[in-house]
Coordinates of C-alpha atoms and ligand atoms in Angstrom, one line a residue:
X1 CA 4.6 27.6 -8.9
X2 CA 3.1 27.3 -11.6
X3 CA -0.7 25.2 -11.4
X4 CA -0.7 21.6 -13.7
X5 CA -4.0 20.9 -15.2
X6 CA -5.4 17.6 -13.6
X7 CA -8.7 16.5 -14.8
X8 CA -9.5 13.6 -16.8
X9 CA -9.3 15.6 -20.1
X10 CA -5.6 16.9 -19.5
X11 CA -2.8 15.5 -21.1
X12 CA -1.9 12.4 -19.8
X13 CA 0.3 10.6 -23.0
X14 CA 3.7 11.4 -21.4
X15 CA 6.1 10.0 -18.8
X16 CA 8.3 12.1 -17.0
X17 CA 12.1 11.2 -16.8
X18 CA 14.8 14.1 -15.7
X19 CA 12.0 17.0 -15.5
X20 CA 10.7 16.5 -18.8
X21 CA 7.3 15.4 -20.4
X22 CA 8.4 12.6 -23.0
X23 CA 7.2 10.4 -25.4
X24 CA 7.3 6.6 -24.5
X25 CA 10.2 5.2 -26.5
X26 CA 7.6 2.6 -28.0
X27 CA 5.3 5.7 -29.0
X28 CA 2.6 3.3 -28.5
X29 CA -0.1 4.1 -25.6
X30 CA -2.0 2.2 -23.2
X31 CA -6.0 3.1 -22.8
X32 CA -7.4 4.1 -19.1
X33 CA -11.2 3.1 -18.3
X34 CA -13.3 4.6 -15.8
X35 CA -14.5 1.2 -14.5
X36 CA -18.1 2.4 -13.4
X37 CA -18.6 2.9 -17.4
X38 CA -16.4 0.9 -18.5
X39 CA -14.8 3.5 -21.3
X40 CA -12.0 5.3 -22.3
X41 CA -11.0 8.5 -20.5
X42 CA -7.1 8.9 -21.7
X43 CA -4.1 6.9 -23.1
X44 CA -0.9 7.0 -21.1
X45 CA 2.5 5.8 -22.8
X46 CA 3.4 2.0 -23.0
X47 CA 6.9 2.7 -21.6
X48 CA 9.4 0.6 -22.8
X49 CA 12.8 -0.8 -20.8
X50 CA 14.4 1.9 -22.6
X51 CA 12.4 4.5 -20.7
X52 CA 13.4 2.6 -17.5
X53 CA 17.1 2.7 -18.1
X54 CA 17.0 6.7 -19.1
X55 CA 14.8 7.1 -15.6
X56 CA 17.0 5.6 -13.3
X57 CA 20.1 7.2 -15.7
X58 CA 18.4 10.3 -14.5
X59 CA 17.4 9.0 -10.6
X60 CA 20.9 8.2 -10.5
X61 CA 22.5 11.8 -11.5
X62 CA 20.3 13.7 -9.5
X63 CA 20.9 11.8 -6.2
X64 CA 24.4 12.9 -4.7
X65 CA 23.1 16.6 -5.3
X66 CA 19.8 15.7 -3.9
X67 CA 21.2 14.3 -0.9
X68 CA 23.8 16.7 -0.1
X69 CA 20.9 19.9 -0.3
X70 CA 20.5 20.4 3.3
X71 CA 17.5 18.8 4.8
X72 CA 15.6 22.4 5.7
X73 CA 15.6 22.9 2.0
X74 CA 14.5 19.9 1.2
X75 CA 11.5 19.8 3.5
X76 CA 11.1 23.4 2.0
X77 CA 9.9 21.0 -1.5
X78 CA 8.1 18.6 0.3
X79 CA 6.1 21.2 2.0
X80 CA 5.5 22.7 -1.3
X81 CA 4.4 19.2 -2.7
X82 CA 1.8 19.3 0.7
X83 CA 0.6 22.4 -0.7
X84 CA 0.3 21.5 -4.5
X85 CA -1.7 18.4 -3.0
X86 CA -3.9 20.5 -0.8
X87 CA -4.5 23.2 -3.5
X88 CA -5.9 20.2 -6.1
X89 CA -8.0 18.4 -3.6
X90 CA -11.1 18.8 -5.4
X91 CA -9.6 17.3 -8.8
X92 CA -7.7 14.8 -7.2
X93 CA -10.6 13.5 -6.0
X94 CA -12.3 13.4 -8.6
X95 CA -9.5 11.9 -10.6
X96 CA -10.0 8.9 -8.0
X97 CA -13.9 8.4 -8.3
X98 CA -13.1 8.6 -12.3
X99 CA -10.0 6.1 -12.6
X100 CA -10.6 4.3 -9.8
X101 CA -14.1 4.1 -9.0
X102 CA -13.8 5.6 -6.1
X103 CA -17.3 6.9 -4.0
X104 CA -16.7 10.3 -2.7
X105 CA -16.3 9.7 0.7
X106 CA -13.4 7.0 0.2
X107 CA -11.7 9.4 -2.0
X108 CA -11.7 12.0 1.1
X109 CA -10.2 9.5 2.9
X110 CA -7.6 8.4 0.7
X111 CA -6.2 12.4 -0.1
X112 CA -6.6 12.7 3.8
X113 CA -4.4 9.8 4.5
X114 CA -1.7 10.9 1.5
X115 CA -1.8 14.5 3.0
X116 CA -1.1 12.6 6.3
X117 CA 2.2 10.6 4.2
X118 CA 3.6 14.4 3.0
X119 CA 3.0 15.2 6.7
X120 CA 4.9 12.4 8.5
X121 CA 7.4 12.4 5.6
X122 CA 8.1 16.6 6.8
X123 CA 9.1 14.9 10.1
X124 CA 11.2 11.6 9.4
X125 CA 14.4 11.8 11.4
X126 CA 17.5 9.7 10.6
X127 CA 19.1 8.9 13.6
X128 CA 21.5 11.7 14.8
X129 CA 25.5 11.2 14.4
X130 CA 26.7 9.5 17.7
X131 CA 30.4 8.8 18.1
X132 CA 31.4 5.5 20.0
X133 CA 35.1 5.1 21.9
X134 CA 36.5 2.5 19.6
X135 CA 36.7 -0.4 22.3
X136 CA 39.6 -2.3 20.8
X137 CA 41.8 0.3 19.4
X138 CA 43.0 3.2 21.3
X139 CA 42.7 6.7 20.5
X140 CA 40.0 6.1 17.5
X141 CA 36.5 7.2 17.9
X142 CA 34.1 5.5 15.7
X143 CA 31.2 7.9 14.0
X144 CA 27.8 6.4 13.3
X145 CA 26.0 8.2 10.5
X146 CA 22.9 7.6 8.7
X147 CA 22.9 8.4 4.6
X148 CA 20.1 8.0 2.1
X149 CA 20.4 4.8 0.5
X150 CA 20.5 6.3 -3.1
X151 CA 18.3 5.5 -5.5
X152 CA 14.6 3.5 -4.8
X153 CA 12.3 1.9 -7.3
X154 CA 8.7 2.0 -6.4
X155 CA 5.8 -0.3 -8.1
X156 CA 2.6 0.3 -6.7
X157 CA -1.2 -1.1 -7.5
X158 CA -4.9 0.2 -8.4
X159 CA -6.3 -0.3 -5.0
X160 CA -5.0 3.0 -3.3
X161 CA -2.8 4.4 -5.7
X162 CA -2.2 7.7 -4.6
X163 CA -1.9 6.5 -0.9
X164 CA -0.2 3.7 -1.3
X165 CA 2.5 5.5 -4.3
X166 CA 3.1 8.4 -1.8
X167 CA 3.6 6.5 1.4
X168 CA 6.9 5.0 -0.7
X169 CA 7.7 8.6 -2.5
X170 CA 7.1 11.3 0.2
X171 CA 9.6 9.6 2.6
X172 CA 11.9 8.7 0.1
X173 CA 12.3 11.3 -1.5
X174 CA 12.2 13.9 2.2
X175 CA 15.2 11.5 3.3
X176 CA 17.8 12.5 0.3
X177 CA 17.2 9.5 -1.8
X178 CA 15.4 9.7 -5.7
X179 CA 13.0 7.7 -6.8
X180 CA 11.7 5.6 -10.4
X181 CA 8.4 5.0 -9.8
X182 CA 6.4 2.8 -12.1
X183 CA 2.2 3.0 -11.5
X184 CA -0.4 -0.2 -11.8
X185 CA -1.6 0.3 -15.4
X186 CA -5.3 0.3 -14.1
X187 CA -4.6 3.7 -12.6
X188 CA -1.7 5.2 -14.1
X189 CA -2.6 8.7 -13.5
X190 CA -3.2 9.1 -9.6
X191 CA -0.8 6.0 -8.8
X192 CA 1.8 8.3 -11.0
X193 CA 1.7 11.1 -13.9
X194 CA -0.8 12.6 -11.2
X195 CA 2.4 12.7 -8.6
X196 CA 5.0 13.6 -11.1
X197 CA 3.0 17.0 -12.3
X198 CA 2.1 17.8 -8.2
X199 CA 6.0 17.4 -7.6
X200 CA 7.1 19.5 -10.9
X201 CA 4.6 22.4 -9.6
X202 CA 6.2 21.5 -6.4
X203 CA 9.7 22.3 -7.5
X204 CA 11.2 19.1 -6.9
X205 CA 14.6 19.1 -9.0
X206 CA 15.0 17.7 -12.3
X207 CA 15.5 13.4 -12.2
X208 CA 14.0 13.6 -8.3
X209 CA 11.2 11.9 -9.5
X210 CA 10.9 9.7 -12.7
X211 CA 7.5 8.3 -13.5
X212 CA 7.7 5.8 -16.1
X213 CA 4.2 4.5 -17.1
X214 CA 3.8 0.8 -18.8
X215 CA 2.5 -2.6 -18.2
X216 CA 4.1 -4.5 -15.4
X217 CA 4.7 -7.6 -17.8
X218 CA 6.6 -5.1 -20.2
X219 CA 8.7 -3.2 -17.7
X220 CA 8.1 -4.7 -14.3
X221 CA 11.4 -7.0 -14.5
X222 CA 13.5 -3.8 -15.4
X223 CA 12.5 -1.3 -13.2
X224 CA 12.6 -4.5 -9.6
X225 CA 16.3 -5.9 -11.3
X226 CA 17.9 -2.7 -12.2
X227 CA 21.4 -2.3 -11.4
X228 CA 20.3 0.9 -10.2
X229 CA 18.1 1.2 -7.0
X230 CA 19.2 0.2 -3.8
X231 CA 16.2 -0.4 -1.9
X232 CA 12.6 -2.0 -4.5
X233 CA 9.5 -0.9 -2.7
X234 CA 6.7 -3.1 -4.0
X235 CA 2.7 -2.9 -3.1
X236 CA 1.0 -5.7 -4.6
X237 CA 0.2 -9.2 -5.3
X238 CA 2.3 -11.9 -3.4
X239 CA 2.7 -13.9 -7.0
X240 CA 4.4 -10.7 -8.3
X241 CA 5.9 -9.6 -5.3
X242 CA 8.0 -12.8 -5.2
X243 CA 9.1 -12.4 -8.3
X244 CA 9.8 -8.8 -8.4
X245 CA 12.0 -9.8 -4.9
X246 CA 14.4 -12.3 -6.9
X247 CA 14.8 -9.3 -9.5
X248 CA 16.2 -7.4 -6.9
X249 CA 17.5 -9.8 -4.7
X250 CA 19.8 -10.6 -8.0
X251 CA 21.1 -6.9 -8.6
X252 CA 21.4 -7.0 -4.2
X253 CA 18.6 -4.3 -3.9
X254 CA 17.0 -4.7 -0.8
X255 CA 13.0 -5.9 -1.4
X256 CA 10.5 -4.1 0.7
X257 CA 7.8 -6.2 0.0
X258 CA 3.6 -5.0 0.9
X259 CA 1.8 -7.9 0.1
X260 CA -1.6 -9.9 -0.1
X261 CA -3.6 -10.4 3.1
X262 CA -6.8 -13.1 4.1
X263 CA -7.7 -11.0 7.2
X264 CA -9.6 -12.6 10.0
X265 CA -12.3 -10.7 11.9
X266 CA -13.2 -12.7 15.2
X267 CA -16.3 -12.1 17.1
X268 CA -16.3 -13.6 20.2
X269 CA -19.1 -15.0 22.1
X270 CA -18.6 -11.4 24.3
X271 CA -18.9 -9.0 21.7
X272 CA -21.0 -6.1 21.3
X273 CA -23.3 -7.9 18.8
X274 CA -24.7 -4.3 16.7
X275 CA -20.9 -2.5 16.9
X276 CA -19.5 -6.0 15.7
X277 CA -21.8 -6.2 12.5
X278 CA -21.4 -2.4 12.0
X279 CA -17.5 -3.1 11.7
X280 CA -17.7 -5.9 9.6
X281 CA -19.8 -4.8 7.1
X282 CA -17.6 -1.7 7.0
X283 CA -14.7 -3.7 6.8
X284 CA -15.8 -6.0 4.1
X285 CA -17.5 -3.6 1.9
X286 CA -15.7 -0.4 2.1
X287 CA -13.9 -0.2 -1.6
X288 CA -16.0 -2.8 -2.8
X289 CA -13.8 -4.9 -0.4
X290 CA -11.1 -4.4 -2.4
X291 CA -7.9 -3.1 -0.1
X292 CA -5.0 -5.8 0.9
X293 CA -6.7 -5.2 5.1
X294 CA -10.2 -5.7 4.6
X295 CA -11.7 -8.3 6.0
X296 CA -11.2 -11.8 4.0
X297 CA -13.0 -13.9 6.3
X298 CA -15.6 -13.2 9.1
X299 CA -15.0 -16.0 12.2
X300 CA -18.0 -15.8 14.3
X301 CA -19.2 -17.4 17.8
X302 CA -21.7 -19.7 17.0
X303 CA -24.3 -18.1 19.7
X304 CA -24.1 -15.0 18.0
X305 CA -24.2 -16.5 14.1
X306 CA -27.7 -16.3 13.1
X307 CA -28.1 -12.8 14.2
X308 CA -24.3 -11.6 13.2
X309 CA -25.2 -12.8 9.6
X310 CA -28.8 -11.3 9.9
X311 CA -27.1 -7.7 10.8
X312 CA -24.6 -8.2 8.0
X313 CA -27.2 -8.9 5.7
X314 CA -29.0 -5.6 6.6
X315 CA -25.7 -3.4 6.0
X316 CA -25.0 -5.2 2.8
X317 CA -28.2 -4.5 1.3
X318 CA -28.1 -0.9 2.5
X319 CA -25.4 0.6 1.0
X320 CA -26.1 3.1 -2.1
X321 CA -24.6 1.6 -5.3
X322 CA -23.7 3.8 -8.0
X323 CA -21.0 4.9 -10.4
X324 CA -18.8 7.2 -7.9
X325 CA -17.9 10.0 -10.9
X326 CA -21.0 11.0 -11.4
X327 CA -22.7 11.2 -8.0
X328 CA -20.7 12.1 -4.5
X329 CA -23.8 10.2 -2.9
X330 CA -22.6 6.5 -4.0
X331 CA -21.4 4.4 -0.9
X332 CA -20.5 1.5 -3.2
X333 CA -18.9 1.5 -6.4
X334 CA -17.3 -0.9 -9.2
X335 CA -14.5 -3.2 -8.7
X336 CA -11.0 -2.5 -10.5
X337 CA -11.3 -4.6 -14.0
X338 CA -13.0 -7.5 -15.3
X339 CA -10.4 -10.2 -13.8
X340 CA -11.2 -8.7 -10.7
X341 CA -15.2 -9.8 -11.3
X342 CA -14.3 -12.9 -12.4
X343 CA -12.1 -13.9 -9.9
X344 CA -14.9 -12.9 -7.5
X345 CA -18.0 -14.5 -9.3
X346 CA -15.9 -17.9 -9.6
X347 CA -14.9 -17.4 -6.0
X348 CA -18.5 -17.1 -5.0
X349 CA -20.0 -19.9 -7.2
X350 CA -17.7 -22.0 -6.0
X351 CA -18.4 -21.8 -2.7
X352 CA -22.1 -22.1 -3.2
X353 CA -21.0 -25.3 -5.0
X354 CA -18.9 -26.1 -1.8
X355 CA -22.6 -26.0 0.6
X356 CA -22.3 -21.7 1.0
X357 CA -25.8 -20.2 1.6
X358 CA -26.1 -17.4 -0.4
X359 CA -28.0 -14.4 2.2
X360 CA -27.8 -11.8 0.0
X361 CA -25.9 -10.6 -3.5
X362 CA -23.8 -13.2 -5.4
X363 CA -24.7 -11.1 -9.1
X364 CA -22.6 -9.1 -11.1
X365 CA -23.9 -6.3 -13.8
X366 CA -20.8 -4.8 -16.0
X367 CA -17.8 -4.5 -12.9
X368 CA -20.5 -3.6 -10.1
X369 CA -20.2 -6.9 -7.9
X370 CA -23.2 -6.9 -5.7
X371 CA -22.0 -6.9 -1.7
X372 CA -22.4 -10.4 -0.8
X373 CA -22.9 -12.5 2.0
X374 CA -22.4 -15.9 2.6
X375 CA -23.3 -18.0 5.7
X376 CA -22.8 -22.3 5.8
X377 CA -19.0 -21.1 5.1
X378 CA -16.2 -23.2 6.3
X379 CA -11.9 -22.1 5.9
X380 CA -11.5 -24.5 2.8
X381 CA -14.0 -22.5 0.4
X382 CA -12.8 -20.7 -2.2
X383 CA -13.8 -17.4 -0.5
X384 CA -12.3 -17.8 2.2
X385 CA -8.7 -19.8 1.5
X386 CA -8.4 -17.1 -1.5
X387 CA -7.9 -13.7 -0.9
X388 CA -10.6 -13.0 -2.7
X389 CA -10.1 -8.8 -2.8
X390 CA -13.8 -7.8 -3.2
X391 CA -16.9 -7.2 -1.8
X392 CA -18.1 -10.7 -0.9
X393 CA -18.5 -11.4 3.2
X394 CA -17.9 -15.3 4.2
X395 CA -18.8 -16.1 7.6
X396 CA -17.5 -19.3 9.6
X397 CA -18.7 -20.0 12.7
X398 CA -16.3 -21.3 15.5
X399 CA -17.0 -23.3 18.9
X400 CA -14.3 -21.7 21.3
X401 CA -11.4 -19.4 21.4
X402 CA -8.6 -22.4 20.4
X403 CA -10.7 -23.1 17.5
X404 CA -11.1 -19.3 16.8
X405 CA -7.0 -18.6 16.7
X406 CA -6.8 -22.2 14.4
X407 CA -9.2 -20.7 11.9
X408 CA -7.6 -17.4 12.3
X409 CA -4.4 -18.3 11.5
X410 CA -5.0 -21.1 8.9
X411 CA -4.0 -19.1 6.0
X412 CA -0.7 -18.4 4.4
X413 CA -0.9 -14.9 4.8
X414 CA -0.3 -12.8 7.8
X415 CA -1.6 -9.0 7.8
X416 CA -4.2 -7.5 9.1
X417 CA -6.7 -8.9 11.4
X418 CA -9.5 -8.3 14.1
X419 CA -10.6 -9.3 17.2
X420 CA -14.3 -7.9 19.2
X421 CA -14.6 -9.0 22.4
X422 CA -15.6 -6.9 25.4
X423 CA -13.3 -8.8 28.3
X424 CA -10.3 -6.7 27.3
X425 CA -7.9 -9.2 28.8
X426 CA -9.5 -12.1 26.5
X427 CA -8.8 -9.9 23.7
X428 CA -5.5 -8.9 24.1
X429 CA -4.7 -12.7 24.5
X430 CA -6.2 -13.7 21.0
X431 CA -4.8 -10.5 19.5
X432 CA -0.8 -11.8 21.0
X433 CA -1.7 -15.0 19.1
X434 CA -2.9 -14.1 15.3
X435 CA -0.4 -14.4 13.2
X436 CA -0.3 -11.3 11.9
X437 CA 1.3 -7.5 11.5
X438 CA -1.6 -6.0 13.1
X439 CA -4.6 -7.0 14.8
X440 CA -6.9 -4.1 16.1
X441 CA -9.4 -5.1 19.2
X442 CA -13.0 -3.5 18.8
X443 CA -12.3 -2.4 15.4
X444 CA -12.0 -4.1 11.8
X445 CA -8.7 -4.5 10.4
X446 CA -8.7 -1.2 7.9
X447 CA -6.6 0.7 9.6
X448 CA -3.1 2.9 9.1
X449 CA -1.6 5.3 11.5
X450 CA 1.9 7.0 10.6
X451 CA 3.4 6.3 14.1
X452 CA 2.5 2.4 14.1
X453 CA 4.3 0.2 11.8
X454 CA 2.3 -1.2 8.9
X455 CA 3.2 -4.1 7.6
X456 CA 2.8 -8.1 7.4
X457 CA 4.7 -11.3 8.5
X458 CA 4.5 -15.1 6.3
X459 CA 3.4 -14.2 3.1
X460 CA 2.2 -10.5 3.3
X461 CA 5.6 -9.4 2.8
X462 CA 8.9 -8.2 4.1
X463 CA 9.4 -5.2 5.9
X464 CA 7.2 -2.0 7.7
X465 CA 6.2 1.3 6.5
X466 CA 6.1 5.0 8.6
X467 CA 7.9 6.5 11.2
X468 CA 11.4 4.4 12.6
X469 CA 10.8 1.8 10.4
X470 CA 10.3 3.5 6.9
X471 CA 13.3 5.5 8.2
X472 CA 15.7 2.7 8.7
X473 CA 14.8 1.2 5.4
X474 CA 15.7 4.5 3.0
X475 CA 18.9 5.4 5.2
X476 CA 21.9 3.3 5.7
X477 CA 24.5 3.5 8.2
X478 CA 27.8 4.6 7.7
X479 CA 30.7 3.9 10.3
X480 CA 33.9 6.7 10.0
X481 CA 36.1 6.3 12.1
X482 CA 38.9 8.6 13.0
X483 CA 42.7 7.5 14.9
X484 CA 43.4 10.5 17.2
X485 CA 46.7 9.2 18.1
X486 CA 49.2 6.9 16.2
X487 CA 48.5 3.5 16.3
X488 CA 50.5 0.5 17.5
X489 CA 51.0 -2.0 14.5
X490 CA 53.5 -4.3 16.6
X491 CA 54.9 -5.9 13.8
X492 CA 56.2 -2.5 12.2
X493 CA 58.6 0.5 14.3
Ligands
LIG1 P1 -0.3 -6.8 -8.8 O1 -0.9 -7.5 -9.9 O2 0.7 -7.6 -8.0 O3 0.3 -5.5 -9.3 C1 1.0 -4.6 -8.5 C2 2.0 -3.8 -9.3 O4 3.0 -4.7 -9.9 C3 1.4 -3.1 -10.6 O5 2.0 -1.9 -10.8 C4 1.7 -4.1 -11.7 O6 1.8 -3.5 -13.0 C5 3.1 -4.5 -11.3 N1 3.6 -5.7 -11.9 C6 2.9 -6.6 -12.6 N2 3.8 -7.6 -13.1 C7 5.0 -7.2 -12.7 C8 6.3 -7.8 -12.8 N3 6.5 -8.9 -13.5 N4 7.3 -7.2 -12.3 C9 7.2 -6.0 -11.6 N5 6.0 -5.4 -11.4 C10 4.9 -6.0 -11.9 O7 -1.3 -6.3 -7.7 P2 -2.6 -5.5 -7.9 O8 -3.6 -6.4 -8.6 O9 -2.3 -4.2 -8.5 O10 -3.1 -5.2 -6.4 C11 -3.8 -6.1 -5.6 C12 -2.8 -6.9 -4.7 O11 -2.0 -5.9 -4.0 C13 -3.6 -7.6 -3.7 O12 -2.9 -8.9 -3.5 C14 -3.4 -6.8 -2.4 O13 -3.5 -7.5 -1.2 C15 -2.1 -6.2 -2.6 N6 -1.9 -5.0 -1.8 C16 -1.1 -5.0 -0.7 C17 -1.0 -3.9 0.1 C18 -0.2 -3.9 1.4 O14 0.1 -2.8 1.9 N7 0.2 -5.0 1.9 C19 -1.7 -2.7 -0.3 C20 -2.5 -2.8 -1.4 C21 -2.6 -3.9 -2.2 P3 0.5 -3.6 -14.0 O15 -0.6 -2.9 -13.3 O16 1.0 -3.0 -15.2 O17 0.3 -5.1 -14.1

């Protein structure tokens, strides 16, 4: 193995299509900012649809090969590609703080959960071959088997992008299929290129895995309406997602859609007051707020209001701001990009134009948004109907536990949500009734574990990733059946 060069300064200005470094058709390149200084680190290439085409041209050559290697040597690479990932941890992190302005302690916890995808990925099992009496036709047993689906496209976003790019590759590629992956153009380098040299050093074959880099707007329709891929894996916004589903749908690739989230964090009137506050800061603030789980809006008893919002108030303005590639220390970094400030800044003014009392924050210097909390807040402000993806805390207070759930679920998104309450029966029955893919009791909602399903119903998206149910989205059944003995056709001697 030989060992890729992965810091900032390394060569970054090619995609990788069939096991080579190439030029982007266009020749042109696209410029990547470290958002806590808002300059220039690299350029990537502005792939073209040309560079999309030749990738899944590639994807789709290497697959029946691919498939066909038994899976012990597969898992043989994808072990390898655990190693390469655990041999570069300390630049990999650092690529993270530097393109994505992610604080140290984040970053640990973003290569520790992609470690964790390799890991599961090592242990996905397609269901085994069963064979089934035919129960119309005698003498013919019918075979069930389970085959990779072929080829997948995978689009991912900024917010976790070597997390949320592997949890789509490693299985994918560990269950026979190959894969076109194209990056969010905020971090092309860990959401991608970073993922294409870890899998070269890893010995992955040639046209395994295609990275094509490029602006979503450019090559987004290509790379979701291919005639290529059978299965689309999307991570991002529900605006895009929807349309990167009727791309799909129209080619009949199946769309496995992770989408947007407004996640509710209810603290009942029999919470642990401290270990509530504690939660929700965490889960408003961590990553500058910005991941699809954290908590959109904070529902709070009204008993326990004044003092929630005091507590919250207290972690906000504790937390050590700073630019995350230049100190490990930083608890709090930049957001993404300068739509993502403004989005947050109108958000927040117009809430305080909406009656919001501003407790503490509400300014914005370059892309550091200050952590924010907002008290006065009712479900209609911007806020709080938005997902507003940033560091900004809006707390409602409710009267009761019907009033809780109606708050909770007034929102046309359906993800992640939270419930403290100490009376665990109490709990479980306001957990069975968010609407939601997952709703953790006595935690906030940031939470992934490769044996639970992760996922979202309304409009949070279509499918579930890990375990069973990654599996049964990247395998497809097969039914052979075999006649043992001749077959009556009555019509015919
Ligand atoms: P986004 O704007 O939807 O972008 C996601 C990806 O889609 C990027 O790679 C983007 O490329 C690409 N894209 C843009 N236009 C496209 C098009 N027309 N066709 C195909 N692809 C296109 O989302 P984001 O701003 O990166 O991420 C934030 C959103 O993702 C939030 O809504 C968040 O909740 C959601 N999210 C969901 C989950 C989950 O697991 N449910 C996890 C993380 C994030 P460019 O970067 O080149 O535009």
């Amino acid at each position: 193995m030989s060992t890729p060069a992965l810091d900032p300064q390394a060569d970054w200005d090619r995609i990788y299509v069939d096991g080579e470094w190439r030029d982007a058709a266009s020749g042109e390149t696209i410029p990547v900012e470290n958002p806590a200084k808002q300059e220039v680190f690299t350029e990537v290439p502005a792939g073209t649809e040309a560079d999309v085409d030749a990738a899944y041209e590639a994807a789709e050559a290497a697959q029946s090969d691919w498939a066909a290697t038994p899976r012990e040597e597969r898992n043989e690479i994808v072990q390898n590609l655990l190693d390469e990932l655990n041999a570069h941890v300390e630049e990999i992190t650092g690529l993270l703080a530097t393109e994505a302005g992610t604080p140290g302690y984040r970053a640990m916890g973003e290569f520790a959960t992609t470690t964790g995808d390799v890991e599961m990925a090592l242990e996905l099992e397609p269901p085994e071959e069963e064979v089934r009496p035919s129960p119309s036709v005698e003498g013919k047993d019918n075979h069930i088997v389970h085959e990779p689906v072929g080829v997948v496209g995978v689009i991912s976003p900024w917010n976790f992008p070597l997390h949320l790019t592997m949890r789509a590759v490693a299985p994918a590629i560990a269950l026979g299929n190959t894969v076109v992956l194209k990056p969010a153009t905020d971090t092309p380098i860990t959401g991608g290129l970073l993922i294409a040299k870890l899998c070269e050093a890893a010995g992955v074959p040639d046209g395994v895995l295609n990275v094509v880099t490029g602006r979503g707007s450019d090559i987004g329709d290509r790379i979701a309406g291919h005639p290529t891929p059978r299965v689309v894996s999307f991570t991002g916004s529900t605006a895009v997602g929807k349309g990167v589903a009727e791309q799909a749908g129209a080619s009949l690739a199946l769309p496995a859609l992770e989408l947007g989230g407004n996640a509710p964090f209810i603290v009942t009137d029999e919470a642990d007051l401290e270990k509530a506050a504690r939660a929700g800061a965490f889960g408003s603030f961590f990553h500058q707020g910005q991941v699809c789980i954290s908590i959109n809006r904070h529902l709070v008893h009204e008993d326990l209001y004044d003092e929630y919002v005091d507590l919250l108030v207290e972690h906000a303005e504790s937390l050590t701001v700073g630019d995350p590639s230049e100190n490990d220390d930083v608890t709090f970094g930049p957001v993404q990009n300068e739509t993502q400030r403004d989005d947050l800044v109108d958000f927040i003014e117009g809430s305080l134009e909406a009656g919001a009392t501003l407790e503490t924050g509400g300014e914005a210097d370059g892309l550091f948004v200050e952590p924010t909390v907002l008290s006065d807040c009712t479900n209609d402000m911007p806020t709080a109907c938005n997902e507003h993806f940033g560091p900004v805390a809006p707390v409602i207070p409710f009267s009761d536990d019907e009033e809780a759930i109606e708050l909770a679920n007034d929102t046309e998104y359906g993800l992640s949500a939270s419930v403290f309450c100490e009376d665990a029966e109490r709990a479980r029955n306001l957990a069975d009734r968010v609407e939601a893919g997952m709703v953790h009791i006595n935690d906030q909602p940031i939470n992934e574990d490769h044996n639970a399903p992760f996922g979202g119903v309304k409009q949070s998206g279509l499918g579930r990733y890990h375990g069973e149910w990654i599996t049964r989205e990247l395998t497809e059944p097969k039914w052979i059946s075999v006649q043992d003995e001749e077959r009556d056709y009555f019509v015919f001697e």
